[in-house]
PDB file of C-alpha atoms in Angstrom:
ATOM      1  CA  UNK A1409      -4.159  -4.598 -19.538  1.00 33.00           C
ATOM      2  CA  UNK A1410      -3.399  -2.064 -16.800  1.00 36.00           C
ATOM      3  CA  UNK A1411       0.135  -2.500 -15.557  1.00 36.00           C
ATOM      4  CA  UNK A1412       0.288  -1.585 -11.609  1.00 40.00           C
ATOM      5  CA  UNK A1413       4.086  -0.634 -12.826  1.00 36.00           C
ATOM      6  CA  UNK A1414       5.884   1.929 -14.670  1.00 36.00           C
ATOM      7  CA  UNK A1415       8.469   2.424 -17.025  1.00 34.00           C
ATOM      8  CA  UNK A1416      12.026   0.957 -16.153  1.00 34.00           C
ATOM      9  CA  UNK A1417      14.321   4.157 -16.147  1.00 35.00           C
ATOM     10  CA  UNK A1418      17.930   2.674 -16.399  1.00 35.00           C
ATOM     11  CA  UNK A1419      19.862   2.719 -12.791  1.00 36.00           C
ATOM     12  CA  UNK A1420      16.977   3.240 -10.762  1.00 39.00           C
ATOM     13  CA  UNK A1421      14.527   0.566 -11.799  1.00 46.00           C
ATOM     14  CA  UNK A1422      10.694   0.486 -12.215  1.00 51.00           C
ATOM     15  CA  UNK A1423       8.656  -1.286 -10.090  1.00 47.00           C
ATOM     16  CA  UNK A1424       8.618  -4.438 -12.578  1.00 51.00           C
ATOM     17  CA  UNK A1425      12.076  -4.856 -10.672  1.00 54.00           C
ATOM     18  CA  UNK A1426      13.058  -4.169  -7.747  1.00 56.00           C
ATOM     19  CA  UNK A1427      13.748  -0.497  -7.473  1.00 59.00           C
ATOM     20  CA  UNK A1428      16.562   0.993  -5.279  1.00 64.00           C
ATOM     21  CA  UNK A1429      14.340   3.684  -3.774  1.00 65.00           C
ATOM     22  CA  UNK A1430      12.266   0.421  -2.778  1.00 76.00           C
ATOM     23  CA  UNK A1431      14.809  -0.868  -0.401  1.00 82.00           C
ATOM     24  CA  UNK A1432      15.716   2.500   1.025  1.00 81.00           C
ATOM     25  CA  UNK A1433      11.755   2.962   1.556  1.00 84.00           C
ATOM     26  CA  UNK A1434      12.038  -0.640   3.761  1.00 85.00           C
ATOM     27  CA  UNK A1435      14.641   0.364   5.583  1.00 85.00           C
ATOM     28  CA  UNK A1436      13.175   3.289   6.677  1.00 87.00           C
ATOM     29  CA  UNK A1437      10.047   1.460   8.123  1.00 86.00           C
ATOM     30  CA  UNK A1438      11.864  -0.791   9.763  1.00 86.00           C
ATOM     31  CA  UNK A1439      14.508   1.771  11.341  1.00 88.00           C
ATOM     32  CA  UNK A1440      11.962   3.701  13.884  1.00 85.00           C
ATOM     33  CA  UNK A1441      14.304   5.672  14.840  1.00 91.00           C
ATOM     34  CA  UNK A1442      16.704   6.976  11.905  1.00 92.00           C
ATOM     35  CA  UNK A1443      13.460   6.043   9.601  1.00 89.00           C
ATOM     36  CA  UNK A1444      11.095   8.493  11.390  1.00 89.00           C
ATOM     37  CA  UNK A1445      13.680  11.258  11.300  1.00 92.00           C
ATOM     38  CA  UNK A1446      14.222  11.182   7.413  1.00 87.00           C
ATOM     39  CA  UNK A1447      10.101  10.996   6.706  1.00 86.00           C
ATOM     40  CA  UNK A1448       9.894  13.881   9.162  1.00 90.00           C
ATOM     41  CA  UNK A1449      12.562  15.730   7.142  1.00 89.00           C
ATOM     42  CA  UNK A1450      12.032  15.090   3.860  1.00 87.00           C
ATOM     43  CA  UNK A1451       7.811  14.610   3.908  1.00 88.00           C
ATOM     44  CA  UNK A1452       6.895  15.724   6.975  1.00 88.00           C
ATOM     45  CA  UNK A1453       5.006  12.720   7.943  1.00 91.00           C
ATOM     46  CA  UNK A1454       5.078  10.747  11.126  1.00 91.00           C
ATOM     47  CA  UNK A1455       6.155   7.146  10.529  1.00 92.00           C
ATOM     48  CA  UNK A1456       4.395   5.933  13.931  1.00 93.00           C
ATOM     49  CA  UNK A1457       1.145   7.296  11.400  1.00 93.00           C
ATOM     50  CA  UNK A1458       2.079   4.033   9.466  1.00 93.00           C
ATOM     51  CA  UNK A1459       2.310   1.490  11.950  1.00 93.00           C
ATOM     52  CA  UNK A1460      -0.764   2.614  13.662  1.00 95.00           C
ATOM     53  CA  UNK A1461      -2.359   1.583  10.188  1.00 95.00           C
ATOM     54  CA  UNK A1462      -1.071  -1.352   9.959  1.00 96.00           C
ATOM     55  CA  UNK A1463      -2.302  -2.651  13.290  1.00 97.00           C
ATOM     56  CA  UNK A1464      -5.483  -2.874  11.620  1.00 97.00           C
ATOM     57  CA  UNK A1465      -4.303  -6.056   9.753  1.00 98.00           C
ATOM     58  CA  UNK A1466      -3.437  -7.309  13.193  1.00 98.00           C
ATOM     59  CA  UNK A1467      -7.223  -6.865  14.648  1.00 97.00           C
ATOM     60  CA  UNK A1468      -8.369  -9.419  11.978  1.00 98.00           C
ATOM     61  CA  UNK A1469      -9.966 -12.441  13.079  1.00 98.00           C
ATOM     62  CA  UNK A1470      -9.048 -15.997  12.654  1.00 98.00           C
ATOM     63  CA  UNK A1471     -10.303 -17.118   9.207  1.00 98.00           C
ATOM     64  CA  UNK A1472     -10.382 -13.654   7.763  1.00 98.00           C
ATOM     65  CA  UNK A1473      -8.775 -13.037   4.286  1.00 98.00           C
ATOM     66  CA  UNK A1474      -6.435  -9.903   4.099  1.00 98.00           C
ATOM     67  CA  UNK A1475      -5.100  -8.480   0.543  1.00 98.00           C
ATOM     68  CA  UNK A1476      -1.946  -6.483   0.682  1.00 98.00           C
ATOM     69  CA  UNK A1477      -1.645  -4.886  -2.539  1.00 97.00           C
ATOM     70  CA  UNK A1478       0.999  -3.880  -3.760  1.00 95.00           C
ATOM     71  CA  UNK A1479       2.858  -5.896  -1.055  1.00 96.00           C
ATOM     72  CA  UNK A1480       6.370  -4.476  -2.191  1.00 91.00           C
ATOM     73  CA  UNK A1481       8.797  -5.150   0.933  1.00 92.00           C
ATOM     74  CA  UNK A1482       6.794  -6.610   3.061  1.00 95.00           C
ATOM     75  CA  UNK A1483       6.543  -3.453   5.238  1.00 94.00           C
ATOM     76  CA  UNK A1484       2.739  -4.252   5.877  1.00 96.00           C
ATOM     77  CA  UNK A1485       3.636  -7.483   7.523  1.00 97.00           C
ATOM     78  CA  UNK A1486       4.363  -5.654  10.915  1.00 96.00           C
ATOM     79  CA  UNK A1487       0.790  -6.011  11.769  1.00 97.00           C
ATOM     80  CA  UNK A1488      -0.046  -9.424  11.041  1.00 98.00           C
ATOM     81  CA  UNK A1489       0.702 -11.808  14.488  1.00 98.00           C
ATOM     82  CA  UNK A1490       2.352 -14.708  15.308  1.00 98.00           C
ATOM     83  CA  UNK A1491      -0.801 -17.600  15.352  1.00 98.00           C
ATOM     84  CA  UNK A1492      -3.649 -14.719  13.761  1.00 98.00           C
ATOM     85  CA  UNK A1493      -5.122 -17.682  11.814  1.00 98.00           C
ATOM     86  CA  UNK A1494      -5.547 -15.311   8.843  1.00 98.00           C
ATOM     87  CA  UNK A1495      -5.180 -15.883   4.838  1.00 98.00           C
ATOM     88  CA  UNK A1496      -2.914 -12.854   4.343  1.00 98.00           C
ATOM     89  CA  UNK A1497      -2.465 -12.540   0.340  1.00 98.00           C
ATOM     90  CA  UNK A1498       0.415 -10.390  -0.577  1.00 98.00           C
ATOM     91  CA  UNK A1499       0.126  -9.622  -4.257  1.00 98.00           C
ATOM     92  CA  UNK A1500       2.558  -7.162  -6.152  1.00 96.00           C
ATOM     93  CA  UNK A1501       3.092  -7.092 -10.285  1.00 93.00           C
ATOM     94  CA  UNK A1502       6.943  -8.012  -9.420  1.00 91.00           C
ATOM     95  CA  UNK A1503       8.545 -11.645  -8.158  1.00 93.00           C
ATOM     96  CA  UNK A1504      11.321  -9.689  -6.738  1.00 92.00           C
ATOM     97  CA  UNK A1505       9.431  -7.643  -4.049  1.00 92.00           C
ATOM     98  CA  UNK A1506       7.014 -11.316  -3.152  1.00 96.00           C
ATOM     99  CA  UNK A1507      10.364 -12.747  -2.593  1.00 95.00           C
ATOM    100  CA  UNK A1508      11.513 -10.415  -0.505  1.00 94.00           C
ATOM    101  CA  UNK A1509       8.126 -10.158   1.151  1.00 96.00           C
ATOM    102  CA  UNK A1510       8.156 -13.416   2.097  1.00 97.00           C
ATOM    103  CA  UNK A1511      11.659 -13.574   3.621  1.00 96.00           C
ATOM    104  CA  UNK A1512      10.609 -11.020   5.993  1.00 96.00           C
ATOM    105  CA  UNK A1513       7.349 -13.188   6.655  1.00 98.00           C
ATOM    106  CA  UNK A1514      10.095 -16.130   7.663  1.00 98.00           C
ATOM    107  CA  UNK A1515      11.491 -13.422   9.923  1.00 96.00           C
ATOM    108  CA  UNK A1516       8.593 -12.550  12.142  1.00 97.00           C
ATOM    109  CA  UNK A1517       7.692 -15.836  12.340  1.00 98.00           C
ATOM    110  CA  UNK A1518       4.397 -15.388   9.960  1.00 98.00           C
ATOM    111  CA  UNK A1519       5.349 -16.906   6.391  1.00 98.00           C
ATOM    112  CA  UNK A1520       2.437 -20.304   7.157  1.00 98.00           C
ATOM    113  CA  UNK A1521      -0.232 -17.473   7.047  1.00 98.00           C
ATOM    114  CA  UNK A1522       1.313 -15.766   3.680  1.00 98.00           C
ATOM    115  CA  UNK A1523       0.560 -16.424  -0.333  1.00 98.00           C
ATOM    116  CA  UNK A1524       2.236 -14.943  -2.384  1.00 97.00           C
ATOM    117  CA  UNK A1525       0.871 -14.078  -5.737  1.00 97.00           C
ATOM    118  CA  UNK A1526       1.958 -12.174  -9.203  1.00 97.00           C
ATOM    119  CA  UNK A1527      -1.051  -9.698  -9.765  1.00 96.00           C
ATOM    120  CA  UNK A1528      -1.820  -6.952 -11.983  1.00 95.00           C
ATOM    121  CA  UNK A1529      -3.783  -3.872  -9.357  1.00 96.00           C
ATOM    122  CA  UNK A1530      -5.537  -3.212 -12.507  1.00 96.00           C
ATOM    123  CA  UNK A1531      -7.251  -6.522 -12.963  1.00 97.00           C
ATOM    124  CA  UNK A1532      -6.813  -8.645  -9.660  1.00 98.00           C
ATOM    125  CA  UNK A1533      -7.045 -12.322 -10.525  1.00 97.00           C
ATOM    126  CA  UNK A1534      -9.522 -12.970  -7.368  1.00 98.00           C
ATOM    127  CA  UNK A1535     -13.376 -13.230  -6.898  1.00 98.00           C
ATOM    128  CA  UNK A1536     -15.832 -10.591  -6.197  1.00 98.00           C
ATOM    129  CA  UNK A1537     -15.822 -10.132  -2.301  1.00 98.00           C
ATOM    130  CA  UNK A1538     -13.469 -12.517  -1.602  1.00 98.00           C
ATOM    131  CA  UNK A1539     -11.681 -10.320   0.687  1.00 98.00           C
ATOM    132  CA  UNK A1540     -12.389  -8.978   4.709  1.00 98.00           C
ATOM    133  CA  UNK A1541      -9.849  -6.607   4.411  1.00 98.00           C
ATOM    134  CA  UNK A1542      -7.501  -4.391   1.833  1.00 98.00           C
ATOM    135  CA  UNK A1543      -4.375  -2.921   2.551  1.00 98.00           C
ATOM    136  CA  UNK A1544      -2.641  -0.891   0.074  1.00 97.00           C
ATOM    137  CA  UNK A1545       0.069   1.617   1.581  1.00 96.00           C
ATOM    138  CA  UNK A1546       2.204   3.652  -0.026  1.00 91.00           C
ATOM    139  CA  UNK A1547       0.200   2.173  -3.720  1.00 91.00           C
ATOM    140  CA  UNK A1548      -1.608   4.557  -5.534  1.00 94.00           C
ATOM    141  CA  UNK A1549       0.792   6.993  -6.313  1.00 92.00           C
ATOM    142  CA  UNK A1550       2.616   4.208  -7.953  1.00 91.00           C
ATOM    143  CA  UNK A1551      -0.301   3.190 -10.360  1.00 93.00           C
ATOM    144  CA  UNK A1552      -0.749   4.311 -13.392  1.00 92.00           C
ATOM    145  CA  UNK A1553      -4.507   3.852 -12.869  1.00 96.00           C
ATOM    146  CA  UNK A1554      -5.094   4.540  -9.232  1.00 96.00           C
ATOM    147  CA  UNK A1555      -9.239   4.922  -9.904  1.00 97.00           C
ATOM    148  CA  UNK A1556      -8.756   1.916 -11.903  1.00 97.00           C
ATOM    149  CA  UNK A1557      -7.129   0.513  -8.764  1.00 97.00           C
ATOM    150  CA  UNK A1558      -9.514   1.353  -6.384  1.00 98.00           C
ATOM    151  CA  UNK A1559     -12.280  -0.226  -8.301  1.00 98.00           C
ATOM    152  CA  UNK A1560     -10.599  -3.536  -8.131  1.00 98.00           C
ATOM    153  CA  UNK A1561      -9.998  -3.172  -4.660  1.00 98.00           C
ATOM    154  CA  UNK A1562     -13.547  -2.528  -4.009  1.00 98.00           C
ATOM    155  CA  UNK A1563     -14.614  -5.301  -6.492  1.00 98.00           C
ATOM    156  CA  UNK A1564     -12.660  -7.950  -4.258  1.00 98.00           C
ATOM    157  CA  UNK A1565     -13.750  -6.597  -1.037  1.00 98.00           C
ATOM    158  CA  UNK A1566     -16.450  -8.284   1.106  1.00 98.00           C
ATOM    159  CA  UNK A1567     -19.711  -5.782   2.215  1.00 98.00           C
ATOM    160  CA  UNK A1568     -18.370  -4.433   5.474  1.00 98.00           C
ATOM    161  CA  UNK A1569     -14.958  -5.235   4.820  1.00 98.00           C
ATOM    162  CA  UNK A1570     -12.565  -2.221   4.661  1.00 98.00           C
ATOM    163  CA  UNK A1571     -10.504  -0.706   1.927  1.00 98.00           C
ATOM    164  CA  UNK A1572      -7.113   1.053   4.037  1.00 98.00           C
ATOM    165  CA  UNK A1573      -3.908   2.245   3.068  1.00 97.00           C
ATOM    166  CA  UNK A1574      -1.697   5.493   2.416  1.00 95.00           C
ATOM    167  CA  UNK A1575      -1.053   7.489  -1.090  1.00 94.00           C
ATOM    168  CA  UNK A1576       1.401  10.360  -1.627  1.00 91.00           C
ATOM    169  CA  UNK A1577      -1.398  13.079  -2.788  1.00 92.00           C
ATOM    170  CA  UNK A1578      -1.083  16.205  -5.318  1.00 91.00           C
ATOM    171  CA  UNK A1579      -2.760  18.355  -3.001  1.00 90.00           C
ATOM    172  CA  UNK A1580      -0.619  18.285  -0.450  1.00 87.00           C
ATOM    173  CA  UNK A1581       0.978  21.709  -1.333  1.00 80.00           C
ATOM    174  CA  UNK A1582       3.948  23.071  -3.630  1.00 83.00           C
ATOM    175  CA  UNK A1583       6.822  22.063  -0.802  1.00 85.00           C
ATOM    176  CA  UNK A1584       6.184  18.670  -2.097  1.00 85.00           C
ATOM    177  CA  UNK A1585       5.889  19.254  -5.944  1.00 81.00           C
ATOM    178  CA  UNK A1586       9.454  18.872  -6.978  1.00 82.00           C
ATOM    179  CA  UNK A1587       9.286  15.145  -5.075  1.00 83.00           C
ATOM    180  CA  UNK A1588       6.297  14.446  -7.153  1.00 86.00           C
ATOM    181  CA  UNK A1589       7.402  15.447 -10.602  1.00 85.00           C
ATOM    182  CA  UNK A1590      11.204  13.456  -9.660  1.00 86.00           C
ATOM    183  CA  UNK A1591       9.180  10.603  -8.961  1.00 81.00           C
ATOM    184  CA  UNK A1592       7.419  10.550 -12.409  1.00 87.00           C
ATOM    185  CA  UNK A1593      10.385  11.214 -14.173  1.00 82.00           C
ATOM    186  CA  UNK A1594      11.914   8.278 -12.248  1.00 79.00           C
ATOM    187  CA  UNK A1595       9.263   6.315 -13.312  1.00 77.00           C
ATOM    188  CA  UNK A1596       8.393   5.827  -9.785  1.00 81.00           C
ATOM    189  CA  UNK A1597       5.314   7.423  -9.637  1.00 87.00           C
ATOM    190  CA  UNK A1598       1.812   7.515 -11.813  1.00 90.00           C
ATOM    191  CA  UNK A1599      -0.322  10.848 -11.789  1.00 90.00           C
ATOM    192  CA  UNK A1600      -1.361  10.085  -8.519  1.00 92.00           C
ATOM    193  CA  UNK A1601      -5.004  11.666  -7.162  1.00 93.00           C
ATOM    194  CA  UNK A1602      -5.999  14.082  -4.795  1.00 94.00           C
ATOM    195  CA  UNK A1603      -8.214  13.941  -2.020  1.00 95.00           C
ATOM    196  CA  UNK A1604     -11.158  14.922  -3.585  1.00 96.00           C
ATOM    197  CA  UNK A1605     -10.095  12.078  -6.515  1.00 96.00           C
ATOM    198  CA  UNK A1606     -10.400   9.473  -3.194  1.00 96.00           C
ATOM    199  CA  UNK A1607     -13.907  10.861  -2.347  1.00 97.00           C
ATOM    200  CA  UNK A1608     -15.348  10.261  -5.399  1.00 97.00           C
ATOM    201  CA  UNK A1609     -14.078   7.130  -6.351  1.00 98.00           C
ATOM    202  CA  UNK A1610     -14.865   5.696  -2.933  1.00 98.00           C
ATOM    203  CA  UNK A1611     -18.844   6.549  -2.785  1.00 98.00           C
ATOM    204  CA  UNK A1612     -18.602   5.296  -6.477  1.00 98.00           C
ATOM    205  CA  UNK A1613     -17.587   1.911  -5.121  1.00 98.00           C
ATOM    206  CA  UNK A1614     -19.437   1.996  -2.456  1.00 98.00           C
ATOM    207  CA  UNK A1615     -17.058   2.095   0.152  1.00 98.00           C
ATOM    208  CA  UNK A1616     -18.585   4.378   3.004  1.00 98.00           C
ATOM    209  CA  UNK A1617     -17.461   6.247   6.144  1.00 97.00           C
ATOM    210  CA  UNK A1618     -14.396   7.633   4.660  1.00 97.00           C
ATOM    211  CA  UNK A1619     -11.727   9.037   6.639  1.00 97.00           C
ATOM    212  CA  UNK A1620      -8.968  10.863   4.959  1.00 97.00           C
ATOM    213  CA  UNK A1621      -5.599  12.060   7.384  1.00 96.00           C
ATOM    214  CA  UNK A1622      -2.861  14.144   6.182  1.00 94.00           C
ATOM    215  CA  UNK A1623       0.804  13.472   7.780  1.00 93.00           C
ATOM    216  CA  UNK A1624       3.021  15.791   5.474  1.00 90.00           C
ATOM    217  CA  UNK A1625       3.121  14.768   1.956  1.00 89.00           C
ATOM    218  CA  UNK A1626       0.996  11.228   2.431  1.00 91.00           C
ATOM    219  CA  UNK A1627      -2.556  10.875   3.676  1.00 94.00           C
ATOM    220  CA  UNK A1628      -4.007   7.731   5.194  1.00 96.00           C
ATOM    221  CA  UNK A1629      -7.404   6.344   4.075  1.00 97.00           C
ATOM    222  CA  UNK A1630      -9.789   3.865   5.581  1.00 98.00           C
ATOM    223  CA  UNK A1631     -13.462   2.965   4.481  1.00 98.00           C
ATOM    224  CA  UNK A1632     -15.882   0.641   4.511  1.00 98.00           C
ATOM    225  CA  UNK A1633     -17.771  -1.337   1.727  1.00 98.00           C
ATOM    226  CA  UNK A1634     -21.601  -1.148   2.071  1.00 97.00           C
ATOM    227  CA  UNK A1635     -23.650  -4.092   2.797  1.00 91.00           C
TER     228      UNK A1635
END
């Protein structure tokens, strides 16, 4: 089985657990202000990149099923509304991060439209296109797998539904190599993908009208599955 986690290094965690960087990642996201500072310094991305992302979960219509995956935090959740009607399926490999996705859920008011579920990014537990839309930000950096992980995604994903999220790339240029190779020796992060990697697995899933946009060190991606 492919684990969507890696290696526990002692005093940081893997993301089996609940890693520290993983709260200090939250806390960023949720701190506009201090939060868009420190990605601006240390990745030179703009944080308002992210939210504009996520509003996508938020333009779902009632009855739609959403797959957040890996849901860590609960960052994602800043999109979905108050009363949206939606099925919204936050999955990670860890209990820890569903619990804490789910107490921020109780916090904006949004925890009836939430199920939480234990899954493995490298064989998801749901039906072919059983999905309108899949959300998986900040994820495939993480994966040991992440082609394996983007043909699951695509697997679960209904024709016309769209495949979104954000990945810390390896061709985003040698200022950000050191943060990359610290990560994998943290056991944070897999052997991540480039841009071309995206491109290639995409069209092999069928998932069309790809748009790929650099901010810094992490690139957001959003396509479409054909019908």
């Amino acid at each position: 089985m492919i684990r969507s986690a890696l290696t526990r290094v002692p005093g940081i965690g893997g993301w089996s657990d609940d890693p520290l960087w993983a709260t200090f990642y939250d806390w960023t996201v949720e701190h506009p202000r201090a939060g868009g500072a420190l990605w601006k310094v240390g990745i030179n991305s703009d944080l308002r990149r992210l939210y504009r992302a996520a509003d996508e979960i938020g333009r779902q219509p009632a009855g739609a099923r959403i797959l957040d995956i890996p849901c860590g935090g609960g960052v994602a959740l800043r999109g979905l509304r108050p009363g949206q009607g939606v099925e919204y399926v936050a999955a990670d490999i860890a209990q820890t991060m569903l619990d804490r996705t789910l107490r921020v859920a109780e916090e904006r008011r949004v925890a009836d439209q939430v199920v939480p579920r234990v899954a493995d990014v490298g064989d998801l537990p749901f039906e072919d296109a059983s999905f309108d839309l899949v959300v998986s930000f900040t994820g495939l950096h993480c994966f040991p797998d992440p082609g394996r992980a983007v043909v699951e995604m695509a697997r679960v994903l209904r024709p016309g539904g769209v495949l979104t999220g954000s990945a810390l790339l390896n061709d985003t240029g040698l200022r950000f190599e050191p943060l990359r190779q610290v990560g994998r020796v943290a056991g944070l992060l897999g052997p991540g993908c480039s841009a071309s990697d995206l491109e290639v697995w995409f069209a092999d899933e069928g998932i069309a009208d790809v748009v790929i946009e650099r901010s810094g060190a992490i690139a957001y991606f959003r396509g479409v599955k054909r019908t």
